[in-house]
């Protein structure tokens, strides 16, 4: 009897990990609502959601990777290549061929990343940093450094079934699948275990390499899909359109409480981090802050988020 | 004028609002060895960490060498001559043995490390402890017992005035422990005061001058070590009388469970053969380097096999990787719980259930409720003290309680063959008895074959149906039934 009350008392006392971010988000939200008359508006919220959807699609598998202690920096360039492929294929053949080739590209890239990390044993940061540079070059090569215009492919980026923009719908479906498998499936739970202690995960019989491989594939396929959505939104494929996507993704995930060291994090946190970035960008635009300052604000966000992460680790170490 | 080296007064400590030390006093005189006893989670490690400045007390005062301090940090504590061997290994696995011994204070000048000097000194210290460890080997490649000796060696290099040893011998055999005691005797003569934490009560009268017992965060007994009776100490620790130590009742088992033939792995062990019946518990007893824990590692696929065969319930099994072994129904508890066992940032329930996810899941999805149920099943049986329940992070449990969670992991998993290395490392006397009972009952009920590698002869006596003694990579003798007793084991192993 006394044992259960003690446990309950303690549950009340412990603050959820995402509480500080929640407070920051709410504060920012209230500030922009007061500071700009255009902010608190359904149409504006829809804009924010559309702007976030592309990043969001990449963030979901990105969170899975980060929890397992890995990172994928090649997503931005991969999205760019995927967009260039789409544009060329749509113009020459059809939308179906374009989508198919772009997804096959994502699959192939994921297999290469997964192979290098799990079989060859290259550190994922290095592997995907190489991918970032190489793929950006390839994106420039495909279009000769130019933006490629394309016709009749707006539905993926701009159609609104039931009044909801299609990219937001796609993101929502992926996010729900990601959240459920992270929390409830053996796959998701194993990712936490791998990130928390890779050696122990191996010893307890978790097939770490196989699971990491799958996750790298998911990440690249997500990036390819995001690239397709993006070029459909723009009606053009621009090799520079997705530059910096990887930074935005990592900022959102780390802001959401995932640890760069692995073993911690949640989909809810990532989505909250994503929304924070979204309203920050949107609010700054509405307040007429020059776009360059938005870049500065995002960079600062990343630094603050990472500092939070290491501070949290330090505190935890001290307490144990 | 105070004659004490250290004096802790009315120390209280709370974690997240839960008080775990309720006003404890402790004194230590020069040249004195104080044994600190208590059940898992009693607060021993917490108390000595406060003395070493590792964590601040919530209230109370600390006096070291006549200076009273309200707050003490690690740096100050070092300046005042406090050195500590932590319960969990604190080494840098990728550095060499010599570097590890001098970690952070490498000999040399002007920022350059004097390598030759350092290796020479490291060799000297290891010789003093009479161990044969290569000073150039990577620390991570050593056995847990050897790494414990490195921790001891490091503490010896630092000219301590107060030396705290938090279960330094938990994975050492009596031969290695005796050498540590000889070194401690020398330090005593130099006036070093020592606090020695252990769960092995037979060590107390050998090494300590005074004994202090903690129970649930209170100091309940402080007596002279000479003539302190085991029963009195145990009763003070548990709060009630303990069962008598005795050999378990003999049970006949039949049917081959685990069979290994002419099993070899390089220089580590050679031509090892044994058959463990279904339902039988066999202990492999030996000193560090005897090869006993290596045999288990090889069966589980963690160490290359150079010859021989393994059969599991009549079927041939080729050890390849831990993943293969685990899906073939083998469970393995490593000696190094920090590095190979626990998922530090995850909850106790998850840590306990991780090996049973497959069995608990439907279509790849695990029900968190099942995890909690599994945890409550074993937390009662193993007396796991996790004050915040199933969601508490395992890293915030006391050392012995973490070990119990990892044991529970394999009890829950219902494997066919269970391999345990130093299963009760850091577990208190009371819970130890329960664990032996559970291992034996599970084996008999489910017909599981259990192989235990241990350096603790008492464990062999209380747990084994049959005991095999290893020395220099070979099985040298076998004891069954009532012939399993401490003296014959020790003489066979040396
Ligand atoms: N960082 C922490 N956060 C929360 N609780 C903690 C933390 N560190 C220790 N505790 C709690 O304090 C209590 C005392 O732990 P301590 O490690 O001092 O026990 P101990 O006597 O050393 O046990 P053992 O014999 O198992 O090593 C335990 O209930 C433990 O869970
Ligand atoms: Mg302890």
Short mmCIF file of C-alpha atoms and ligand atoms in Angstrom, two decimals, chain B residues 40-41 43-46 87 166-167 197 199 398-400, ligand 2:
data_model
loop_
_atom_site.label_atom_id
_atom_site.label_comp_id
_atom_site.label_asym_id
_atom_site.label_seq_id
_atom_site.Cartn_x
_atom_site.Cartn_y
_atom_site.Cartn_z
CA UNK B 40 21.66 -3.75 -2.04
CA UNK B 41 20.33 -0.22 -2.04
CA UNK B 43 23.12 3.48 0.67
CA UNK B 44 26.75 2.35 0.93
CA UNK B 45 27.90 3.67 -2.44
CA UNK B 46 25.97 6.88 -1.96
CA UNK B 87 31.85 0.00 -7.81
CA UNK B 166 33.59 -0.03 -3.22
CA UNK B 167 33.30 -3.78 -3.85
CA UNK B 197 32.61 -2.26 1.00
CA UNK B 199 29.10 -8.50 0.30
CA UNK B 398 22.22 0.57 -6.86
CA UNK B 399 24.81 -1.77 -8.37
CA UNK B 400 23.40 -4.95 -6.88
MG1 LIG C 2 26.89 0.17 -4.24
#
